[in-house]
Coordinates of C-alpha atoms and ligand atoms in Angstrom, one line a residue:
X89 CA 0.0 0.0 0.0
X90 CA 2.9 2.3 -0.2
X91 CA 2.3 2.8 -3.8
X92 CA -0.3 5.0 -2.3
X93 CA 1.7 7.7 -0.5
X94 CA 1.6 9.6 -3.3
X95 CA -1.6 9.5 -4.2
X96 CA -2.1 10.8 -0.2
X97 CA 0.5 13.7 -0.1
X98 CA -1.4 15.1 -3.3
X99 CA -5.0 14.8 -2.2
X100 CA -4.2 16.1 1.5
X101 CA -5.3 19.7 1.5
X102 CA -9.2 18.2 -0.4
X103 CA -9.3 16.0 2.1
X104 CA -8.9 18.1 5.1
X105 CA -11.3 20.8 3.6
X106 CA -14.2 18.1 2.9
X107 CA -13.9 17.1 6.4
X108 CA -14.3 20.9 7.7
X109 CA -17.0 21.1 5.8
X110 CA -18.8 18.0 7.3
X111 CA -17.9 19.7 10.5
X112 CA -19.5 22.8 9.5
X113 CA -22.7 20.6 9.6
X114 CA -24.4 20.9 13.1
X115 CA -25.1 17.4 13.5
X116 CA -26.4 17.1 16.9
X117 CA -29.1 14.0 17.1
X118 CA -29.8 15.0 21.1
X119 CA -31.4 18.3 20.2
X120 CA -34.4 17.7 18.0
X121 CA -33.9 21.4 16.5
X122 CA -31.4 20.1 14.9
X123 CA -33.1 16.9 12.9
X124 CA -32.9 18.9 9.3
X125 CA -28.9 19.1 10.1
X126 CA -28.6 16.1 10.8
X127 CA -30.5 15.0 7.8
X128 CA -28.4 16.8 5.7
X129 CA -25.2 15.2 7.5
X130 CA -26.4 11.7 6.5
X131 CA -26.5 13.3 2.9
X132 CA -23.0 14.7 3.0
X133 CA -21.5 11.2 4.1
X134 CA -24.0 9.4 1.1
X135 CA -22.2 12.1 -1.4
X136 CA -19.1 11.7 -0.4
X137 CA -19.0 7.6 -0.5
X138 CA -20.7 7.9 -4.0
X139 CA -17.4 9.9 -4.9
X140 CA -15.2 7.8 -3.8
X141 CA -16.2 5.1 -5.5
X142 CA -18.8 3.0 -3.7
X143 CA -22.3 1.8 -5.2
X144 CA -25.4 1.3 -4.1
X145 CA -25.3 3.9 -1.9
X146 CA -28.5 5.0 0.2
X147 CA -29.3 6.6 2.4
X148 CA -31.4 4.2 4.5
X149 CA -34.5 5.2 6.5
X150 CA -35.1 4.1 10.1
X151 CA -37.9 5.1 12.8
X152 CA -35.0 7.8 14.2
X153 CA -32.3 9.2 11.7
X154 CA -30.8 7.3 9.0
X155 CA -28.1 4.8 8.1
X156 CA -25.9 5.8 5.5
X157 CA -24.9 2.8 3.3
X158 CA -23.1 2.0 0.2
X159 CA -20.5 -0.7 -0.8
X160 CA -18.1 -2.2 -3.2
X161 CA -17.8 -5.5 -3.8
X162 CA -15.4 -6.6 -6.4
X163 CA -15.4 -10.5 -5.9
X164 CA -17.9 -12.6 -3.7
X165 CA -15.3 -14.8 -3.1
X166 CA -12.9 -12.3 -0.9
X167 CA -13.9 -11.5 2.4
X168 CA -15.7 -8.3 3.4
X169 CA -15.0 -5.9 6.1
X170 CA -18.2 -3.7 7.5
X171 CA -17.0 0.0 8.0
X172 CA -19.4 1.2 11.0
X173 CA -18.9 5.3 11.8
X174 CA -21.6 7.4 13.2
X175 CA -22.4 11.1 11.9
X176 CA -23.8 12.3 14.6
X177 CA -22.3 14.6 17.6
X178 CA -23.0 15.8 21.1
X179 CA -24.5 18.7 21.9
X180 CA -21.9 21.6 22.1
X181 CA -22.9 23.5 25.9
X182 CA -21.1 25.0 27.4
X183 CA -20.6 27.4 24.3
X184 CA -18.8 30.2 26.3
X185 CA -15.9 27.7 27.4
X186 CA -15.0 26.8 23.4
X187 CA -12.0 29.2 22.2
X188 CA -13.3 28.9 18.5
X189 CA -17.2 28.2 17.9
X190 CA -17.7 24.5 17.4
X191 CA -19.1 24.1 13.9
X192 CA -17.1 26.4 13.0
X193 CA -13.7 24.4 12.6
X194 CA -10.1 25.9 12.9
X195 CA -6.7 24.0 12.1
X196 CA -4.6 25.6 14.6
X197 CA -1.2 24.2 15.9
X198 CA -1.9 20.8 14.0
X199 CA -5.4 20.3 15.5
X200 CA -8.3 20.4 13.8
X201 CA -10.7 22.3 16.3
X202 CA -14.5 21.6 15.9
X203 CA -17.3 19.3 17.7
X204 CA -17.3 16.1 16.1
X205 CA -13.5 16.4 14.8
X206 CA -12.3 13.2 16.6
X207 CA -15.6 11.5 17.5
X208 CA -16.4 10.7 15.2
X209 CA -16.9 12.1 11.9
X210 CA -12.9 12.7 11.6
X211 CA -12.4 8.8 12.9
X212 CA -15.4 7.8 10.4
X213 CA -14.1 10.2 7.3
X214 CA -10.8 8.8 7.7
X215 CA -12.3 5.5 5.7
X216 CA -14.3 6.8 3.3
X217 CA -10.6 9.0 2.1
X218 CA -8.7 5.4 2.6
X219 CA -11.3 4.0 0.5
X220 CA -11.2 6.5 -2.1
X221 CA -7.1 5.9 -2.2
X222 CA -7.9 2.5 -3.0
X223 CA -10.6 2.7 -5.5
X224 CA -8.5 5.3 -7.6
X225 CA -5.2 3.3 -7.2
X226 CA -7.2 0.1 -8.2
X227 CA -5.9 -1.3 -5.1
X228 CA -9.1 -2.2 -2.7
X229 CA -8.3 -6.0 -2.3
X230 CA -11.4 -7.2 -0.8
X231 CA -15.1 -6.6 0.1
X232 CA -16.3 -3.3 1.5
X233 CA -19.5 -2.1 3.4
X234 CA -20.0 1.1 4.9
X235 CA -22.9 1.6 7.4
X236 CA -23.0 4.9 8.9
X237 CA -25.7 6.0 11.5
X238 CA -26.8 9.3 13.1
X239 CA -28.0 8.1 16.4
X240 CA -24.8 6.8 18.4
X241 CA -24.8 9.9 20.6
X242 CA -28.6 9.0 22.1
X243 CA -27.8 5.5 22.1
X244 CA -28.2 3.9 18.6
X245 CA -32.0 3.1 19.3
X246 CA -32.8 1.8 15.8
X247 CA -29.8 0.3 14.8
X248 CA -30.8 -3.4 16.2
X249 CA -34.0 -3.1 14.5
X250 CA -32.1 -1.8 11.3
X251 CA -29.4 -4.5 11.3
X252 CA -31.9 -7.7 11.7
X253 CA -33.8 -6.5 8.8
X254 CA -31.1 -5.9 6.9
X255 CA -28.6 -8.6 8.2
X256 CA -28.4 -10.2 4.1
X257 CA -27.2 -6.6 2.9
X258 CA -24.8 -6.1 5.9
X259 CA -23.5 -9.5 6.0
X260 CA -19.7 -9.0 6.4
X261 CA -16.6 -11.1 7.8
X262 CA -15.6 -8.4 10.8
X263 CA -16.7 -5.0 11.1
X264 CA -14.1 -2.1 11.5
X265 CA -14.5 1.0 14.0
X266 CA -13.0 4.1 14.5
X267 CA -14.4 5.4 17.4
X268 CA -11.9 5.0 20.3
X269 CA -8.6 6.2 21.3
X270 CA -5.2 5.2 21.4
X271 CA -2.1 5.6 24.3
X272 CA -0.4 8.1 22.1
X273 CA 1.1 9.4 19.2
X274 CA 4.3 7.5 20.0
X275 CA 2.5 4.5 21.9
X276 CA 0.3 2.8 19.3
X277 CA -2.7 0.7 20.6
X278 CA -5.7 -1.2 19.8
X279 CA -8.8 -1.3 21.9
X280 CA -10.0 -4.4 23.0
X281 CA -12.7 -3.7 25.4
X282 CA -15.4 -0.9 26.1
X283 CA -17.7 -1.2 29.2
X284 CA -21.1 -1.1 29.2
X285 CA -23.4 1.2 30.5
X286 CA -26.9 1.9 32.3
X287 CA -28.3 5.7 32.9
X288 CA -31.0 6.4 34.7
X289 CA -32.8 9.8 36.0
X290 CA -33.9 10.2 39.2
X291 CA -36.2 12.6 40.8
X292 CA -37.0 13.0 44.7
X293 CA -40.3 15.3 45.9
X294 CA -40.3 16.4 49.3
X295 CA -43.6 18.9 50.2
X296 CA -46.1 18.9 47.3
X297 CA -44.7 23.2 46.4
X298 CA -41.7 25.0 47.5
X299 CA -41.7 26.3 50.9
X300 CA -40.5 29.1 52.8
X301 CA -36.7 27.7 54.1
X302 CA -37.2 29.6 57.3
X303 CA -41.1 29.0 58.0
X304 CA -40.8 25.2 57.0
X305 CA -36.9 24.5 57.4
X306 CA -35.9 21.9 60.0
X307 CA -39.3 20.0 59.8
X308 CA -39.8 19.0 56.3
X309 CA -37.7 17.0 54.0
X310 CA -35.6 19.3 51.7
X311 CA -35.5 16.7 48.5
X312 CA -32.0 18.1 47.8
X313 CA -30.4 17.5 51.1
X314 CA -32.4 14.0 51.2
X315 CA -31.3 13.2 47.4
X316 CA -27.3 14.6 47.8
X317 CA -27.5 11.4 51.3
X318 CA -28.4 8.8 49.4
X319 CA -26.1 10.0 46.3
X320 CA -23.2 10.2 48.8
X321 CA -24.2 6.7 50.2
X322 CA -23.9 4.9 46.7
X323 CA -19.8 4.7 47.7
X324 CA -18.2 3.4 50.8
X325 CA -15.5 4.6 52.3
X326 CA -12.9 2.4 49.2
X327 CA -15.2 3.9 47.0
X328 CA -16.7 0.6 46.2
X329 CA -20.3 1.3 45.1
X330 CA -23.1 0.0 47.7
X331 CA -25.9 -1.2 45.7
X332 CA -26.4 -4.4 46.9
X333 CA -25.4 -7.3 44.1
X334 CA -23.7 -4.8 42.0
X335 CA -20.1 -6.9 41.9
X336 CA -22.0 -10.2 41.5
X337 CA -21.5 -10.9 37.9
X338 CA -18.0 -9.0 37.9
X339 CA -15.7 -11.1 35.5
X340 CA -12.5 -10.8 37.2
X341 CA -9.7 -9.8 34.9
X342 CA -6.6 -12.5 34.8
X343 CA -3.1 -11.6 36.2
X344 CA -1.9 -11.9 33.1
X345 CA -4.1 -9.3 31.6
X346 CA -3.4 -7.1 34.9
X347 CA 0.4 -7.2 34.8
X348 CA 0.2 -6.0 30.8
X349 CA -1.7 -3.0 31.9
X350 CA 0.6 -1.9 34.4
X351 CA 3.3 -2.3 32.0
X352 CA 1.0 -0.1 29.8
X353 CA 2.8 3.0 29.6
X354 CA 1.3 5.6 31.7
X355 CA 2.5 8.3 33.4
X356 CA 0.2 9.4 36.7
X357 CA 1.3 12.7 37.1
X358 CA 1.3 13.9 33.5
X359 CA -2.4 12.5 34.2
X360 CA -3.3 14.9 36.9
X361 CA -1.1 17.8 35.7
X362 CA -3.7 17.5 32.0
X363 CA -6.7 17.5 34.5
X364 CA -5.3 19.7 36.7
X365 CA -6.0 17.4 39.8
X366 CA -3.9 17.2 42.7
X367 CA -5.0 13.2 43.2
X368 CA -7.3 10.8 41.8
X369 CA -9.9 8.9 43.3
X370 CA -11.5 5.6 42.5
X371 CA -11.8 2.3 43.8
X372 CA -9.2 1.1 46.9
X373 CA -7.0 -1.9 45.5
X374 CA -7.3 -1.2 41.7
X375 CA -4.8 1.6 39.5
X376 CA -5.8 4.4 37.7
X377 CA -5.9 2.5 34.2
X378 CA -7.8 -0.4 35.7
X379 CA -10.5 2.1 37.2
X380 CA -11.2 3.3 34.2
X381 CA -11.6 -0.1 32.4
X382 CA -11.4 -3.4 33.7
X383 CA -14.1 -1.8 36.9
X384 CA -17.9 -0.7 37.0
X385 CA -18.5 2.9 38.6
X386 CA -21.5 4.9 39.3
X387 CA -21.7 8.7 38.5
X388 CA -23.9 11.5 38.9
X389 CA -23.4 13.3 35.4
X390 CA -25.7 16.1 36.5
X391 CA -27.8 17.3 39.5
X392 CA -30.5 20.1 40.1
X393 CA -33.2 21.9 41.8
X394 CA -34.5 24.8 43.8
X395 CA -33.3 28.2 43.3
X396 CA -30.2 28.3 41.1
X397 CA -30.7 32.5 40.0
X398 CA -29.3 35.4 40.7
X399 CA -28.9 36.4 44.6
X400 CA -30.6 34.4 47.1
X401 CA -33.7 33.0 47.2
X402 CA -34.8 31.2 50.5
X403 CA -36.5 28.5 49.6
X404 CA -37.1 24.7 50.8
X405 CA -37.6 23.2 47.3
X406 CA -40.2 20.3 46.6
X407 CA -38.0 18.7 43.6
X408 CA -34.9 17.5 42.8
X409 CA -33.5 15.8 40.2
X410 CA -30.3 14.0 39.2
X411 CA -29.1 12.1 36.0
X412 CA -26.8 9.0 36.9
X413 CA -24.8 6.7 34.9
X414 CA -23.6 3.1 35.6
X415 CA -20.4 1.8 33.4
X416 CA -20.4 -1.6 33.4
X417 CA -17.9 -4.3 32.5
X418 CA -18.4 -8.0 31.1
X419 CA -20.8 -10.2 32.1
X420 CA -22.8 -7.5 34.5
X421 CA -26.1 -6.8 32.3
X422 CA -27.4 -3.6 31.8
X423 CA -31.2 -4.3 32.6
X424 CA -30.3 -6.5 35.6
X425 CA -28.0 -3.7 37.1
X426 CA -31.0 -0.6 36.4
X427 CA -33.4 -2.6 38.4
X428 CA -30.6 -3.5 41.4
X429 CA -30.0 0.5 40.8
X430 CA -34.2 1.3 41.3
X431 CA -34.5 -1.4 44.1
X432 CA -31.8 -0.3 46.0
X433 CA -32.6 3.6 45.3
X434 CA -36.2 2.8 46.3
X435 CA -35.3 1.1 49.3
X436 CA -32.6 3.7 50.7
X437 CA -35.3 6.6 50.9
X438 CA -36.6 7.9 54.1
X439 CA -40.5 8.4 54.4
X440 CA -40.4 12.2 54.1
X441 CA -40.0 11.5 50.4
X442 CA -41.3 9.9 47.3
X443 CA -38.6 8.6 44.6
X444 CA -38.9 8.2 41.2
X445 CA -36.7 5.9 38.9
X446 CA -36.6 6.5 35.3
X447 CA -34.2 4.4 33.0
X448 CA -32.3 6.1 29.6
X449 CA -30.6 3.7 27.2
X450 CA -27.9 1.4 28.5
X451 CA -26.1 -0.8 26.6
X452 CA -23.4 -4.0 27.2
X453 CA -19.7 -4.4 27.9
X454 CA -17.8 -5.8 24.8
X455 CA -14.8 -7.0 24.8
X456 CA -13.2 -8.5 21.2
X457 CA -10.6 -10.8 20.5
X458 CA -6.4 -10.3 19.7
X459 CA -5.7 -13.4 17.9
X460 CA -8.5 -13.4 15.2
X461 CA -7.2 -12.0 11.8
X462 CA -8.7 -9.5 12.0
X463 CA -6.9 -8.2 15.1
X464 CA -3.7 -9.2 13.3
X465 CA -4.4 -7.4 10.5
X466 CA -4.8 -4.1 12.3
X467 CA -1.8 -4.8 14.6
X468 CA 0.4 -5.6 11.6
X469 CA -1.0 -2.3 9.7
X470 CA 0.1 -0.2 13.1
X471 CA 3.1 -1.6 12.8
X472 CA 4.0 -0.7 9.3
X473 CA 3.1 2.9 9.5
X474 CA 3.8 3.6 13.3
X475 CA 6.6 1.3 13.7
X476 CA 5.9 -0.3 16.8
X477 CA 3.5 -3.0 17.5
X478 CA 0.6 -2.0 18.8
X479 CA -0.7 -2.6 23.3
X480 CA -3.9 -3.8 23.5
X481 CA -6.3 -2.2 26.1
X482 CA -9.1 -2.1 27.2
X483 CA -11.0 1.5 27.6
X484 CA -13.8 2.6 29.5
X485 CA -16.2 4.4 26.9
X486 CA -19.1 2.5 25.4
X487 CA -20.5 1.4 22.0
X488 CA -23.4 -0.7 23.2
X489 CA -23.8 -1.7 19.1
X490 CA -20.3 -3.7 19.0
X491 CA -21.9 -6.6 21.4
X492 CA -25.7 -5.9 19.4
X493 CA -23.9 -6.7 16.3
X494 CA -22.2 -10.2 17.8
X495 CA -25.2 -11.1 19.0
X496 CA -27.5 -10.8 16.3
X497 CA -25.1 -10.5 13.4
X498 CA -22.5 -12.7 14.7
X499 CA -19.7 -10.4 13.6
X500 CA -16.9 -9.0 15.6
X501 CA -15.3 -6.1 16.1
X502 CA -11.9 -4.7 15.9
X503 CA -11.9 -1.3 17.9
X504 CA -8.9 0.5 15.3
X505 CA -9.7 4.4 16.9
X506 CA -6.5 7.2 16.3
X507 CA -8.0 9.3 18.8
X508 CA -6.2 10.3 22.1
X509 CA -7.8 10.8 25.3
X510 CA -6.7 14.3 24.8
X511 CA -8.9 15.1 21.9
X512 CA -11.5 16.8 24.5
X513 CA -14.8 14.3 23.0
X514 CA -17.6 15.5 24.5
X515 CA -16.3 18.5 25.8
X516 CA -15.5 21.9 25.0
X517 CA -12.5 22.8 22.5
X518 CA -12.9 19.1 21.2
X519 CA -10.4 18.5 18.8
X520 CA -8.3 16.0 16.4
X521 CA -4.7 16.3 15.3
X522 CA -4.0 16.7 11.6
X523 CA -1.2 13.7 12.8
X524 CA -4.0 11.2 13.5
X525 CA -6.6 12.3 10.6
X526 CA -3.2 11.4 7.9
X527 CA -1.8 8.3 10.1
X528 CA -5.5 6.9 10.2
X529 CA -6.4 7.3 6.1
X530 CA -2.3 6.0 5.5
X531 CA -3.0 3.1 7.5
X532 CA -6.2 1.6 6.9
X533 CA -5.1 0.7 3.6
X534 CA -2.8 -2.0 5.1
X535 CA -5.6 -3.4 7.4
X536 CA -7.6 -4.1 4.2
X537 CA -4.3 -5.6 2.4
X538 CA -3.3 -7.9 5.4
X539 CA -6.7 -9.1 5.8
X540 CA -7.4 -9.8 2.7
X541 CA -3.5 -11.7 2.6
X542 CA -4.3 -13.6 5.8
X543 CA -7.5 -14.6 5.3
X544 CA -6.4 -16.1 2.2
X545 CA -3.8 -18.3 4.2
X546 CA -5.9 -19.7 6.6
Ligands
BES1269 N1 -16.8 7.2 20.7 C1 -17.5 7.2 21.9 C2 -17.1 6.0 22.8 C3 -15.6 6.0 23.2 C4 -14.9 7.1 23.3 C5 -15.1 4.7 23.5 C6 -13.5 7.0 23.7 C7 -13.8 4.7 23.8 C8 -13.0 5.8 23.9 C9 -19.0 7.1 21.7 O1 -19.4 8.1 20.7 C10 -19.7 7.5 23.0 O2 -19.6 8.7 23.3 N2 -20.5 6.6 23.6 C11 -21.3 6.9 24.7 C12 -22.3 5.9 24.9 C13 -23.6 6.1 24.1 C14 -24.6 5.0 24.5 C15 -24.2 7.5 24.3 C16 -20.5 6.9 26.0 O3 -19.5 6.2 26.1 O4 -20.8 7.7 26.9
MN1270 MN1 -18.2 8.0 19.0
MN1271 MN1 -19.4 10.1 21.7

């Protein structure tokens, strides 16, 4: 695939301009004001596979936003790798913190600047340019399926629904992701787990309106002082969380796979210094990397109630409301775990109040194999381009759809994301280094050439 450097150096500057202006697109499937931009995302990413050479591209209906899909299949006989990406973003807030405004993307010390720029239409536009290399350099050498949805960022709904109806068209030997993160620029690796995840919205009523703080305060329930005690009792004192049964269906991580990720390169302090943190906190006996991957955790991603204006308002509220996530690793399931959460959240209130549990989406732990072909494939691309073999690890974001698709596709994943944790996804000032967006598009075209190579052999 070197005979396509070239071809690369010459089509950098088109490249990086089309995917500006797919960033330009506010793409934002949360925020129903949004639905016509979104729309006309899905119709960017159709265009753009159509140019680069696939056919039968649609773009495919569902009950929520579409699935973008096209293909090129030069011999039934080869095998066939499943491009999944997702066009969607998250919401932008808080605007005032972003130094640039976030459709609005600047290249600025070697970062593209924008929401969206690493996850994950940079990640996902990085195939359909490494596609387009091979199709004008006549060297795709296998199968290729692109299936691109708009509704990862609320939880990907439809897509089970879209993928059994269409499981003939899809069908597909492993499917390829970008949509995680590697160590480092320097430190190559692949992802080989995600944890699941279960989110749920509570809300606690104390008195039936809000109350005078003075004439009321000290004999009623307040619902925020009553909701922040039973938040602050979901941890003990090793911050294990409390919920009885939580742990149960843990699977333990070997020694084996412990040991590699403390020999993971990772450097605490340059950890705390990017967060500005004086310490961390998590879970007694475990390290920093495990906490974030190998362990389930419970946080409270957002909190409110009462009087949050200007100046003071005394008031004893009658509401209050939090939004609280569960991730979750293998073999703990996401509906079991909601209900534990509901039981147990039920169970902890005090009779001055009334609780009410409602569950979001959740989604399952994945975790995908390193010695399929696949997995070789990618590691041996990494190799060629970065010069170093690839770590494998384990990360704690979720894609619910990589364990939907095993289970009713019966296709695996490899996670191949050039992201760093650095990128800022999610947040404000998100970005993705020019680095990344040329290493990804140079090296894809070796996964498809060492696949296609080794599945041959075996
Ligand atoms: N691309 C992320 C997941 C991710 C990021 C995995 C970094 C590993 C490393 C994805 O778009 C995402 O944000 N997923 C959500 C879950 C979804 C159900 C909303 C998440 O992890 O919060
Ligand atoms: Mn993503
Ligand atoms: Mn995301």
């Amino acid at each position: 695939m070197q005979q396509l450097q070239p071809y690369l150096e010459q089509n950098k500057e088109r490249f990086l301009n089309e995917l500006l202006d797919l960033l330009r697109i506010p793409s934002i499937s949360a925020d129903a004001q949004y639905a016509p931009d979104v729309n006309r995302a899905a119709q960017f990413v159709a265009a753009q596979l159509k140019n680069a050479g696939a056919d039968k591209v649609e773009v495919m209906p569902t009950k929520g936003y579409p699935v973008v899909y096209g293909e090129k299949i030069i011999d039934a006989k080869l095998p066939t790798v499943l491009v999944y990406g997702h066009y969607d973003v998250q919401p932008a807030d808080p605007l005032d913190l972003w130094n640039s405004p976030p459709f609005e993307p600047v290249v600025k010390d070697g970062n593209i600047y924008a929401r969206g720029a690493c996850d994950d239409k940079g990640q996902m536009y990085m195939h359909v340019k490494a596609f387009e290399m091979m199709m004008k350099n006549n060297a795709l050498p296998c199968n290729v399926k692109f299936m691109i949805e708009g509704e990862e960022e609320v939880g990907s709904v439809n897509l089970e629904t879209f993928a059994i109806a269409n499981k003939e068209k899809i069908k597909a030997d492993v499917i390829l992701i970008s949509d995680t993160s590697m160590i480092s620029n320097d430190v190559p690796s692949i992802t080989t787990g995600l944890r699941g995840l279960s989110y749920v919205e509570v809300e606690v009523t104390g008195p039936n309106r809000d109350l005078h703080s003075g004439v009321y305060g000290g004999a009623v329930a307040n619902p925020i002082n009553i909701l922040c005690d039973m938040i602050a009792s979901l941890h003990d004192k090793d911050r294990r969380v409390t919920i009885p049964g939580f742990y149960d269906n843990v699977d333990e991580v070997s020694k084996e796979e412990r040991d590699a990720m403390a020999n993971a390169p990772f450097n605490l302090n340059d950890y705390k210094a990017h967060l500005d943190i004086n310490d961390v906190l998590g879970e007694k006996g475990y390290s920093t990397l495990e906490r974030v991957s190998i362990r389930p955790t419970l946080d409270v991603n957002g909190i409110w109630g009462g009087y949050t204006g200007q100046g003071a308002k005394t008031v004893l509220p009658s509401k209050a409301y939090a939004k609280i996530s569960m991730r979750l690793v293998p073999n703990q399931k996401s509906e079991a775990i909601m209900q534990l959460f509901e039981a147990h959240f039920k169970k902890i209130a005090p009779a001055s109040v009334k609780v009410k549990v409602m569950p979001h989406h959740g989604g399952e732990a994945a975790v995908t194999p390193t010695d399929s072909i696949a997995y070789k494939a990618a590691s041996k691309a990494m190799e060629t381009t970065f010069g170093k073999t690839p770590i494998p690890l384990r990360t704690g974001g979720s894609i619910p759809i990589v364990t939907m698709f095993e289970k009713v596709l019966g296709i695996k994943s490899v996670l191949f994301g050039f992201g760093l944790d650095s990128d800022a996804i999610h947040s404000p000032n998100e970005k993705y280094g020019l680095f990344n967006y040329y290493k990804g598009i140079e090296t894809l075209p070796y996964f498809y050439q060492n696949f296609a190579e080794m599945s041959k052999e075996s």
